[in-house]
Structure formats: structure tokens, C-alpha cells
């Protein structure tokens, strides 16, 4: 299967701005009520597909049941989301029970689109599935025991094995969390777990001192793997989620080469500051063009809507290296 290089959504940096990343002026791009059943649509993943884009979207309904839905767009900005959640067929297992599904990521590896999400099976764990056409979906064995969140696959095998980042957690609003990597020969059995990145000391970088978690699928650059991640500080007003980035070694991604001390994006706009969960930016997807030096970052805002930010890959890489912990 050949993936076409579709033009990614783009808006130039605003006049007078010197920010490394900047928000789309028409944010949010997906409203909380974009489908009839939804209470909120956020923390979702998109990929190039056909003549445009496809995605897997977290849509909490008006009972606040969490599930994932397929969606399509010609330009990456205007989305048509299915009104019914994805129904999975058995993939490499018949055990596809699930109490909830949320915070998906999607990547194309070899011949299919792989989906990971936080899957409810006696607590949160990492669900895995795949599709060839975003019409028929197959669910595989959960990657890990509960409790775990933020499962993010690398877009190609590393040393002959599938690789996934995750954040071991607990069964609630986890007040801790570091990023780990695990490997699999077959997308069914996972091992060789290694710690990648831990929270920072409060005195050095407080915005990421409580917990961190991988965001979009890592992007391979000449410097290594570009990884966006969320960082959390526990304030007197609750958790505050911001966005940072790191550069991981290409062959040994458990080795962090550089990591942002200052954040790249933090809650500041009204749609990030107010909503079901205020003060949250949660990145889950990134479209990019290395040739054009462009990146479009999709993120959930205040656990309510979906928004978009832009940046130049070369500038982001330079910022990470020049402002590393």
C-alpha cells in the first residue's frame, strides 16, 4: 500500500510572533457537539488516507461513556465523524471485551493502520487494533496488564521489533507517571520494558514535575525521533497539562538525547482554560512534511474540543536542543 503525500493543514506564523509553535486562528476545529450523541470530542488521532485524511476520535457521549469513532476529512480541518462508535472484530484474539475506549493514536506500519488506545479491562490498559480501510476494524490482545495509559507505537520496526511507548499508572487520576518503552516481535507479546524519561525535578521544570506521557506517534528526523509529550504539574487548582518535546536516539529510542526544559505550548486560550477539565492541552496526533519543514499538531483542549497548532520542524528541533534539561 502506497501512502500519498497530501498537503498538510497549514497557517503561517502570525505577524509579530516569535513563538516556536502557534495556534490555528480558527480553533477549535472540532466542536464538542459535532455529532448528535457527543458531550465532547478531544484527544484524537489523524493520519493521511486516500485523497485526504482519516482519524479515530474520542467522543464521550451525553452519558459520558467513552468510546472511539472513525472520521474523515479532505483537508485535515473539516471533519465528518461517524455517528456510531467503531465496532471491532476479533484480530489475534477472541478476547475483545472493553468497558471503555479513549485517547487513541494511529500509525501506518507496513501494510495497515494500527490503533492504540486506553482500553477498559479491569482498569485502564493499552488496547491495540488495526484497520486497512477505516471501515472494518480488528482488535488484538491488550499490550499490558492494567494499569497503563498513553500507548504510542513507533511508525516502523526498530531492530526488527515493534516498539511502543506507554505510561504505567493507577486506576484513578494518577498523580505520577513516567514514559517507558516496550518491544514486541508480533504485536501480541510485549517485553524488554525500559524506562525512557521520568518527570523532572520541580526546581528545574515544574510544568512536567508530576507526570508525563507520550503524545503523537514519534517522527523520524535527521536528529532522531521527535517526540511530543504532555507534562503535568499539580497546582492548587488541580492538574495543568502542557506540551513539550524530546529527541530520542533513532536506533535506541530509550535514550533521550534532548528534552525541553520550557514547554512549547501551555493553556492560555479560552477553549483550553475552560471546559469539562480546565487547563489541559493533550497532544495525540501530528501531521508533518519533512520536505516542507511543516508540522500540524492536533490536541485536545480542556477535555472538551479538538484544536490545532503549527510549527516548523527545524525550529522545533533547534529549540529542543538549545533549551534542554
mmCIF file of C-alpha atoms in Angstrom:
data_model
loop_
_atom_site.group_PDB
_atom_site.id
_atom_site.type_symbol
_atom_site.label_atom_id
_atom_site.label_comp_id
_atom_site.label_asym_id
_atom_site.label_seq_id
_atom_site.Cartn_x
_atom_site.Cartn_y
_atom_site.Cartn_z
ATOM 1 C CA UNK A 1 0.000 0.000 0.000
ATOM 2 C CA UNK A 2 1.415 3.364 -1.004
ATOM 3 C CA UNK A 3 0.691 6.312 1.232
ATOM 4 C CA UNK A 4 0.103 9.517 -0.677
ATOM 5 C CA UNK A 5 1.701 12.736 0.477
ATOM 6 C CA UNK A 6 -1.286 15.003 0.990
ATOM 7 C CA UNK A 7 -0.826 18.711 1.703
ATOM 8 C CA UNK A 8 -0.976 19.105 5.462
ATOM 9 C CA UNK A 9 -3.071 21.832 7.086
ATOM 10 C CA UNK A 10 -1.001 24.983 7.447
ATOM 11 C CA UNK A 11 -1.190 28.581 8.582
ATOM 12 C CA UNK A 12 1.831 30.876 8.691
ATOM 13 C CA UNK A 13 3.152 32.220 11.961
ATOM 14 C CA UNK A 14 1.183 35.349 12.958
ATOM 15 C CA UNK A 15 2.847 38.655 12.241
ATOM 16 C CA UNK A 16 4.870 39.861 15.196
ATOM 17 C CA UNK A 17 5.002 36.436 16.869
ATOM 18 C CA UNK A 18 8.299 34.792 17.768
ATOM 19 C CA UNK A 19 6.723 31.638 19.215
ATOM 20 C CA UNK A 20 8.201 28.301 18.182
ATOM 21 C CA UNK A 21 4.653 26.935 17.825
ATOM 22 C CA UNK A 22 1.460 28.870 17.184
ATOM 23 C CA UNK A 23 -2.247 28.061 17.280
ATOM 24 C CA UNK A 24 -4.620 27.870 14.335
ATOM 25 C CA UNK A 25 -6.596 31.105 14.306
ATOM 26 C CA UNK A 26 -9.920 29.280 13.792
ATOM 27 C CA UNK A 27 -9.560 26.920 16.783
ATOM 28 C CA UNK A 28 -11.209 24.767 17.887
ATOM 29 C CA UNK A 29 -11.514 22.743 14.680
ATOM 30 C CA UNK A 30 -13.962 20.189 16.150
ATOM 31 C CA UNK A 31 -16.743 21.318 18.463
ATOM 32 C CA UNK A 32 -17.878 19.249 21.425
ATOM 33 C CA UNK A 33 -21.292 18.674 19.803
ATOM 34 C CA UNK A 34 -20.079 17.747 16.317
ATOM 35 C CA UNK A 35 -22.134 14.525 16.338
ATOM 36 C CA UNK A 36 -25.609 14.111 17.868
ATOM 37 C CA UNK A 37 -24.542 11.916 20.801
ATOM 38 C CA UNK A 38 -21.408 13.750 21.866
ATOM 39 C CA UNK A 39 -20.707 15.639 25.060
ATOM 40 C CA UNK A 40 -17.098 16.247 23.971
ATOM 41 C CA UNK A 41 -14.684 15.310 21.159
ATOM 42 C CA UNK A 42 -10.997 15.537 22.011
ATOM 43 C CA UNK A 43 -7.700 13.611 22.394
ATOM 44 C CA UNK A 44 -7.980 12.113 18.908
ATOM 45 C CA UNK A 45 -5.647 10.837 16.174
ATOM 46 C CA UNK A 46 -5.434 11.514 12.424
ATOM 47 C CA UNK A 47 -3.364 10.126 9.518
ATOM 48 C CA UNK A 48 -3.110 10.644 5.749
ATOM 49 C CA UNK A 49 -5.588 8.390 3.958
ATOM 50 C CA UNK A 50 -6.647 8.254 0.319
ATOM 51 C CA UNK A 51 -7.120 11.739 -1.116
ATOM 52 C CA UNK A 52 -7.303 13.275 2.345
ATOM 53 C CA UNK A 53 -7.221 12.128 5.943
ATOM 54 C CA UNK A 54 -8.834 9.641 8.289
ATOM 55 C CA UNK A 55 -8.929 9.634 12.034
ATOM 56 C CA UNK A 56 -10.009 7.897 15.195
ATOM 57 C CA UNK A 57 -11.770 10.265 17.564
ATOM 58 C CA UNK A 58 -12.508 10.148 21.257
ATOM 59 C CA UNK A 59 -16.171 11.026 21.640
ATOM 60 C CA UNK A 60 -17.656 10.956 25.134
ATOM 61 C CA UNK A 61 -21.428 10.780 24.856
ATOM 62 C CA UNK A 62 -24.018 12.582 26.949
ATOM 63 C CA UNK A 63 -23.918 9.747 29.469
ATOM 64 C CA UNK A 64 -20.146 10.384 29.495
ATOM 65 C CA UNK A 65 -19.434 6.921 28.171
ATOM 66 C CA UNK A 66 -16.034 6.958 26.487
ATOM 67 C CA UNK A 67 -15.605 5.440 23.034
ATOM 68 C CA UNK A 68 -13.742 5.890 19.749
ATOM 69 C CA UNK A 69 -15.244 6.801 16.372
ATOM 70 C CA UNK A 70 -13.912 6.895 12.802
ATOM 71 C CA UNK A 71 -13.827 10.177 10.895
ATOM 72 C CA UNK A 72 -12.762 11.558 7.514
ATOM 73 C CA UNK A 73 -11.580 14.867 6.095
ATOM 74 C CA UNK A 74 -10.388 16.214 2.756
ATOM 75 C CA UNK A 75 -8.226 18.958 4.257
ATOM 76 C CA UNK A 76 -7.458 17.912 7.854
ATOM 77 C CA UNK A 77 -9.557 20.802 9.158
ATOM 78 C CA UNK A 78 -13.170 19.990 8.345
ATOM 79 C CA UNK A 79 -14.141 16.575 9.675
ATOM 80 C CA UNK A 80 -17.102 14.267 9.203
ATOM 81 C CA UNK A 81 -17.235 11.875 12.154
ATOM 82 C CA UNK A 82 -19.295 8.690 12.117
ATOM 83 C CA UNK A 83 -22.283 8.782 14.460
ATOM 84 C CA UNK A 84 -21.717 5.269 15.808
ATOM 85 C CA UNK A 85 -18.582 4.040 17.588
ATOM 86 C CA UNK A 86 -16.130 1.647 15.963
ATOM 87 C CA UNK A 87 -17.173 -1.986 16.235
ATOM 88 C CA UNK A 88 -14.197 -4.330 16.424
ATOM 89 C CA UNK A 89 -13.904 -7.873 15.099
ATOM 90 C CA UNK A 90 -11.553 -10.394 16.721
ATOM 91 C CA UNK A 91 -7.981 -9.885 15.465
ATOM 92 C CA UNK A 92 -5.243 -12.023 17.019
ATOM 93 C CA UNK A 93 -7.570 -12.888 19.922
ATOM 94 C CA UNK A 94 -11.201 -13.582 20.740
ATOM 95 C CA UNK A 95 -10.881 -11.572 23.956
ATOM 96 C CA UNK A 96 -12.063 -8.137 22.869
ATOM 97 C CA UNK A 97 -14.032 -7.158 25.967
ATOM 98 C CA UNK A 98 -13.850 -3.466 26.797
ATOM 99 C CA UNK A 99 -15.520 -1.229 29.366
ATOM 100 C CA UNK A 100 -14.397 1.960 27.615
ATOM 101 C CA UNK A 101 -12.025 3.242 24.962
ATOM 102 C CA UNK A 102 -10.331 6.647 24.887
ATOM 103 C CA UNK A 103 -7.296 8.709 23.805
ATOM 104 C CA UNK A 104 -6.450 6.858 20.547
ATOM 105 C CA UNK A 105 -3.315 7.100 18.440
ATOM 106 C CA UNK A 106 -2.979 5.832 14.865
ATOM 107 C CA UNK A 107 0.013 4.984 12.688
ATOM 108 C CA UNK A 108 0.640 3.132 9.439
ATOM 109 C CA UNK A 109 3.145 0.257 9.710
ATOM 110 C CA UNK A 110 3.981 -1.977 6.735
ATOM 111 C CA UNK A 111 0.523 -2.786 5.362
ATOM 112 C CA UNK A 112 -2.116 -1.473 7.767
ATOM 113 C CA UNK A 113 -3.145 1.277 10.138
ATOM 114 C CA UNK A 114 -2.527 0.349 13.754
ATOM 115 C CA UNK A 115 -4.603 1.926 16.507
ATOM 116 C CA UNK A 116 -3.749 2.107 20.184
ATOM 117 C CA UNK A 117 -5.988 3.465 22.922
ATOM 118 C CA UNK A 118 -6.639 3.353 26.647
ATOM 119 C CA UNK A 119 -8.810 0.258 26.990
ATOM 120 C CA UNK A 120 -11.017 -0.574 29.952
ATOM 121 C CA UNK A 121 -10.269 -4.127 31.085
ATOM 122 C CA UNK A 122 -10.413 -4.309 34.895
ATOM 123 C CA UNK A 123 -8.905 -0.846 34.827
ATOM 124 C CA UNK A 124 -7.076 1.129 32.130
ATOM 125 C CA UNK A 125 -4.634 -0.719 29.906
ATOM 126 C CA UNK A 126 -3.370 -0.391 26.319
ATOM 127 C CA UNK A 127 -5.714 -1.670 23.639
ATOM 128 C CA UNK A 128 -4.422 -2.472 20.154
ATOM 129 C CA UNK A 129 -6.295 -2.852 16.893
ATOM 130 C CA UNK A 130 -5.880 -2.377 13.173
ATOM 131 C CA UNK A 131 -7.718 -1.497 10.002
ATOM 132 C CA UNK A 132 -6.929 -1.414 6.302
ATOM 133 C CA UNK A 133 -9.730 0.911 5.238
ATOM 134 C CA UNK A 134 -11.230 2.629 8.319
ATOM 135 C CA UNK A 135 -14.430 0.694 7.666
ATOM 136 C CA UNK A 136 -13.614 -2.706 9.164
ATOM 137 C CA UNK A 137 -11.611 -2.873 12.400
ATOM 138 C CA UNK A 138 -9.899 -5.701 14.265
ATOM 139 C CA UNK A 139 -8.984 -5.774 17.944
ATOM 140 C CA UNK A 140 -5.908 -7.554 19.283
ATOM 141 C CA UNK A 141 -4.679 -8.619 22.687
ATOM 142 C CA UNK A 142 -4.172 -5.837 25.184
ATOM 143 C CA UNK A 143 -0.490 -4.953 25.298
ATOM 144 C CA UNK A 144 -0.069 -4.794 29.069
ATOM 145 C CA UNK A 145 -1.650 -5.566 32.381
ATOM 146 C CA UNK A 146 -3.667 -2.798 33.992
ATOM 147 C CA UNK A 147 -2.850 -0.082 34.862
ATOM 148 C CA UNK A 148 -1.398 1.744 31.879
ATOM 149 C CA UNK A 149 -2.159 4.676 29.582
ATOM 150 C CA UNK A 150 -0.745 6.617 26.620
ATOM 151 C CA UNK A 151 0.291 3.689 24.436
ATOM 152 C CA UNK A 152 2.054 5.131 21.377
ATOM 153 C CA UNK A 153 3.540 2.961 18.619
ATOM 154 C CA UNK A 154 6.618 3.921 16.627
ATOM 155 C CA UNK A 155 5.795 4.111 12.890
ATOM 156 C CA UNK A 156 8.305 1.427 11.929
ATOM 157 C CA UNK A 157 10.019 -1.558 13.495
ATOM 158 C CA UNK A 158 13.180 -0.926 15.484
ATOM 159 C CA UNK A 159 15.811 -3.654 15.237
ATOM 160 C CA UNK A 160 13.164 -5.947 13.780
ATOM 161 C CA UNK A 161 10.579 -5.422 16.529
ATOM 162 C CA UNK A 162 7.513 -3.297 17.047
ATOM 163 C CA UNK A 163 8.094 -0.625 19.673
ATOM 164 C CA UNK A 164 5.595 1.162 21.905
ATOM 165 C CA UNK A 165 5.813 3.929 24.477
ATOM 166 C CA UNK A 166 3.478 3.826 27.480
ATOM 167 C CA UNK A 167 2.940 5.289 30.920
ATOM 168 C CA UNK A 168 2.303 2.840 33.771
ATOM 169 C CA UNK A 169 -0.331 4.364 36.035
ATOM 170 C CA UNK A 170 -3.027 3.539 38.568
ATOM 171 C CA UNK A 171 -6.798 3.188 38.360
ATOM 172 C CA UNK A 172 -7.636 6.840 39.037
ATOM 173 C CA UNK A 173 -6.403 10.318 38.164
ATOM 174 C CA UNK A 174 -2.840 9.178 38.503
ATOM 175 C CA UNK A 175 -0.624 11.581 40.495
ATOM 176 C CA UNK A 176 2.542 10.097 38.958
ATOM 177 C CA UNK A 177 3.811 8.780 35.638
ATOM 178 C CA UNK A 178 6.983 8.235 33.601
ATOM 179 C CA UNK A 179 7.416 7.164 29.973
ATOM 180 C CA UNK A 180 8.558 3.587 29.230
ATOM 181 C CA UNK A 181 9.240 1.665 26.023
ATOM 182 C CA UNK A 182 8.389 -1.974 25.280
ATOM 183 C CA UNK A 183 9.081 -4.226 22.304
ATOM 184 C CA UNK A 184 7.145 -6.979 20.547
ATOM 185 C CA UNK A 185 8.005 -9.470 17.774
ATOM 186 C CA UNK A 186 4.375 -9.931 16.725
ATOM 187 C CA UNK A 187 2.144 -7.150 18.171
ATOM 188 C CA UNK A 188 0.837 -9.682 20.701
ATOM 189 C CA UNK A 189 3.542 -10.383 23.266
ATOM 190 C CA UNK A 190 5.377 -7.427 24.790
ATOM 191 C CA UNK A 191 8.571 -7.273 26.819
ATOM 192 C CA UNK A 192 12.031 -5.713 27.137
ATOM 193 C CA UNK A 193 10.496 -2.844 29.102
ATOM 194 C CA UNK A 194 12.850 0.107 29.564
ATOM 195 C CA UNK A 195 12.445 3.500 31.199
ATOM 196 C CA UNK A 196 12.737 6.330 28.669
ATOM 197 C CA UNK A 197 12.010 9.535 30.528
ATOM 198 C CA UNK A 198 10.999 10.453 34.068
ATOM 199 C CA UNK A 199 9.294 13.534 35.431
ATOM 200 C CA UNK A 200 11.579 16.489 36.044
ATOM 201 C CA UNK A 201 12.551 17.892 39.436
ATOM 202 C CA UNK A 202 10.187 20.667 40.481
ATOM 203 C CA UNK A 203 13.019 23.173 40.761
ATOM 204 C CA UNK A 204 14.217 22.538 37.194
ATOM 205 C CA UNK A 205 10.982 22.350 35.191
ATOM 206 C CA UNK A 206 7.833 22.418 37.285
ATOM 207 C CA UNK A 207 5.351 22.144 34.387
ATOM 208 C CA UNK A 208 6.385 18.485 33.966
ATOM 209 C CA UNK A 209 7.153 17.521 37.566
ATOM 210 C CA UNK A 210 4.047 15.418 38.374
ATOM 211 C CA UNK A 211 3.618 13.122 35.369
ATOM 212 C CA UNK A 212 4.456 12.892 31.683
ATOM 213 C CA UNK A 213 3.084 10.845 28.807
ATOM 214 C CA UNK A 214 3.845 10.295 25.132
ATOM 215 C CA UNK A 215 1.690 12.234 22.675
ATOM 216 C CA UNK A 216 1.614 11.735 18.892
ATOM 217 C CA UNK A 217 3.405 8.962 17.027
ATOM 218 C CA UNK A 218 7.147 9.833 17.016
ATOM 219 C CA UNK A 219 8.517 11.470 13.859
ATOM 220 C CA UNK A 220 11.862 10.347 12.429
ATOM 221 C CA UNK A 221 14.148 13.300 11.683
ATOM 222 C CA UNK A 222 17.845 13.707 10.938
ATOM 223 C CA UNK A 223 18.364 14.345 14.660
ATOM 224 C CA UNK A 224 16.491 11.224 15.819
ATOM 225 C CA UNK A 225 12.909 10.576 16.860
ATOM 226 C CA UNK A 226 10.949 13.766 17.541
ATOM 227 C CA UNK A 227 8.553 13.001 20.386
ATOM 228 C CA UNK A 228 5.910 15.410 21.607
ATOM 229 C CA UNK A 229 4.644 14.692 25.097
ATOM 230 C CA UNK A 230 2.372 16.148 27.732
ATOM 231 C CA UNK A 231 3.679 17.257 31.092
ATOM 232 C CA UNK A 232 1.634 17.864 34.218
ATOM 233 C CA UNK A 233 2.027 19.994 37.324
ATOM 234 C CA UNK A 234 -0.314 19.590 40.285
ATOM 235 C CA UNK A 235 -1.320 23.129 41.211
ATOM 236 C CA UNK A 236 -3.562 24.435 43.995
ATOM 237 C CA UNK A 237 -6.283 24.421 41.334
ATOM 238 C CA UNK A 238 -5.621 20.868 40.113
ATOM 239 C CA UNK A 239 -3.630 19.328 37.262
ATOM 240 C CA UNK A 240 -2.335 21.592 34.474
ATOM 241 C CA UNK A 241 -1.341 19.880 31.189
ATOM 242 C CA UNK A 242 1.195 21.436 28.815
ATOM 243 C CA UNK A 243 3.132 20.275 25.742
ATOM 244 C CA UNK A 244 6.857 19.639 25.438
ATOM 245 C CA UNK A 245 9.092 17.667 23.085
ATOM 246 C CA UNK A 246 12.151 15.436 23.145
ATOM 247 C CA UNK A 247 14.609 13.912 20.683
ATOM 248 C CA UNK A 248 15.195 10.176 21.112
ATOM 249 C CA UNK A 249 18.027 8.127 19.624
ATOM 250 C CA UNK A 250 16.984 6.542 16.321
ATOM 251 C CA UNK A 251 18.315 3.039 17.000
ATOM 252 C CA UNK A 252 17.905 3.038 20.789
ATOM 253 C CA UNK A 253 14.879 5.225 21.496
ATOM 254 C CA UNK A 254 15.078 4.565 25.228
ATOM 255 C CA UNK A 255 17.994 7.022 25.116
ATOM 256 C CA UNK A 256 16.890 10.664 25.370
ATOM 257 C CA UNK A 257 19.269 12.990 23.546
ATOM 258 C CA UNK A 258 17.476 16.257 24.343
ATOM 259 C CA UNK A 259 14.317 17.292 26.164
ATOM 260 C CA UNK A 260 12.607 20.658 26.555
ATOM 261 C CA UNK A 261 13.011 22.457 29.851
ATOM 262 C CA UNK A 262 10.429 25.142 28.947
ATOM 263 C CA UNK A 263 7.136 23.998 27.491
ATOM 264 C CA UNK A 264 6.220 24.546 23.833
ATOM 265 C CA UNK A 265 2.515 25.161 24.497
ATOM 266 C CA UNK A 266 0.549 25.675 27.711
ATOM 267 C CA UNK A 267 -3.097 26.505 28.456
ATOM 268 C CA UNK A 268 -3.775 30.141 27.630
ATOM 269 C CA UNK A 269 -6.732 30.369 25.232
ATOM 270 C CA UNK A 270 -10.317 30.338 26.474
ATOM 271 C CA UNK A 271 -11.041 26.899 24.919
ATOM 272 C CA UNK A 272 -8.015 25.486 26.804
ATOM 273 C CA UNK A 273 -8.732 27.220 30.100
ATOM 274 C CA UNK A 274 -12.435 26.365 30.314
ATOM 275 C CA UNK A 275 -14.304 23.151 29.603
ATOM 276 C CA UNK A 276 -15.040 19.845 31.267
ATOM 277 C CA UNK A 277 -11.459 19.683 32.570
ATOM 278 C CA UNK A 278 -9.886 23.159 32.595
ATOM 279 C CA UNK A 279 -6.215 23.912 31.879
ATOM 280 C CA UNK A 280 -5.474 20.976 29.559
ATOM 281 C CA UNK A 281 -3.528 20.652 26.303
ATOM 282 C CA UNK A 282 -3.268 16.980 25.364
ATOM 283 C CA UNK A 283 -1.458 16.199 22.055
ATOM 284 C CA UNK A 284 -2.423 12.973 20.279
ATOM 285 C CA UNK A 285 -1.532 13.396 16.595
ATOM 286 C CA UNK A 286 0.826 15.271 14.286
ATOM 287 C CA UNK A 287 0.853 15.595 10.520
ATOM 288 C CA UNK A 288 4.217 16.547 9.092
ATOM 289 C CA UNK A 289 6.229 17.184 5.961
ATOM 290 C CA UNK A 290 9.990 16.951 6.392
ATOM 291 C CA UNK A 291 10.483 18.326 2.860
ATOM 292 C CA UNK A 292 8.345 21.403 3.516
ATOM 293 C CA UNK A 293 9.548 21.754 7.129
ATOM 294 C CA UNK A 294 5.956 21.842 8.395
ATOM 295 C CA UNK A 295 4.146 20.242 11.314
ATOM 296 C CA UNK A 296 0.489 20.370 12.355
ATOM 297 C CA UNK A 297 -0.159 19.233 15.940
ATOM 298 C CA UNK A 298 -3.647 18.095 16.946
ATOM 299 C CA UNK A 299 -4.517 18.328 20.615
ATOM 300 C CA UNK A 300 -7.439 18.012 22.970
ATOM 301 C CA UNK A 301 -8.334 21.241 24.754
ATOM 302 C CA UNK A 302 -9.858 21.201 28.242
ATOM 303 C CA UNK A 303 -11.059 17.604 27.598
ATOM 304 C CA UNK A 304 -13.821 19.167 25.512
ATOM 305 C CA UNK A 305 -12.829 20.126 21.950
ATOM 306 C CA UNK A 306 -10.112 19.431 19.370
ATOM 307 C CA UNK A 307 -7.632 22.140 18.380
ATOM 308 C CA UNK A 308 -4.612 22.565 16.131
ATOM 309 C CA UNK A 309 -1.174 24.180 16.384
ATOM 310 C CA UNK A 310 1.632 24.639 13.861
ATOM 311 C CA UNK A 311 5.397 24.795 13.805
ATOM 312 C CA UNK A 312 8.452 24.369 11.628
ATOM 313 C CA UNK A 313 10.209 21.080 12.327
ATOM 314 C CA UNK A 314 13.695 22.581 12.041
ATOM 315 C CA UNK A 315 12.844 25.326 14.536
ATOM 316 C CA UNK A 316 11.314 22.865 16.981
ATOM 317 C CA UNK A 317 14.405 20.647 16.836
ATOM 318 C CA UNK A 318 16.683 23.645 17.399
ATOM 319 C CA UNK A 319 14.519 24.820 20.311
ATOM 320 C CA UNK A 320 14.711 21.404 21.971
ATOM 321 C CA UNK A 321 18.488 21.252 21.658
ATOM 322 C CA UNK A 322 19.022 24.842 22.811
ATOM 323 C CA UNK A 323 16.629 24.525 25.777
ATOM 324 C CA UNK A 324 17.247 21.005 27.023
ATOM 325 C CA UNK A 325 17.114 19.758 30.583
#
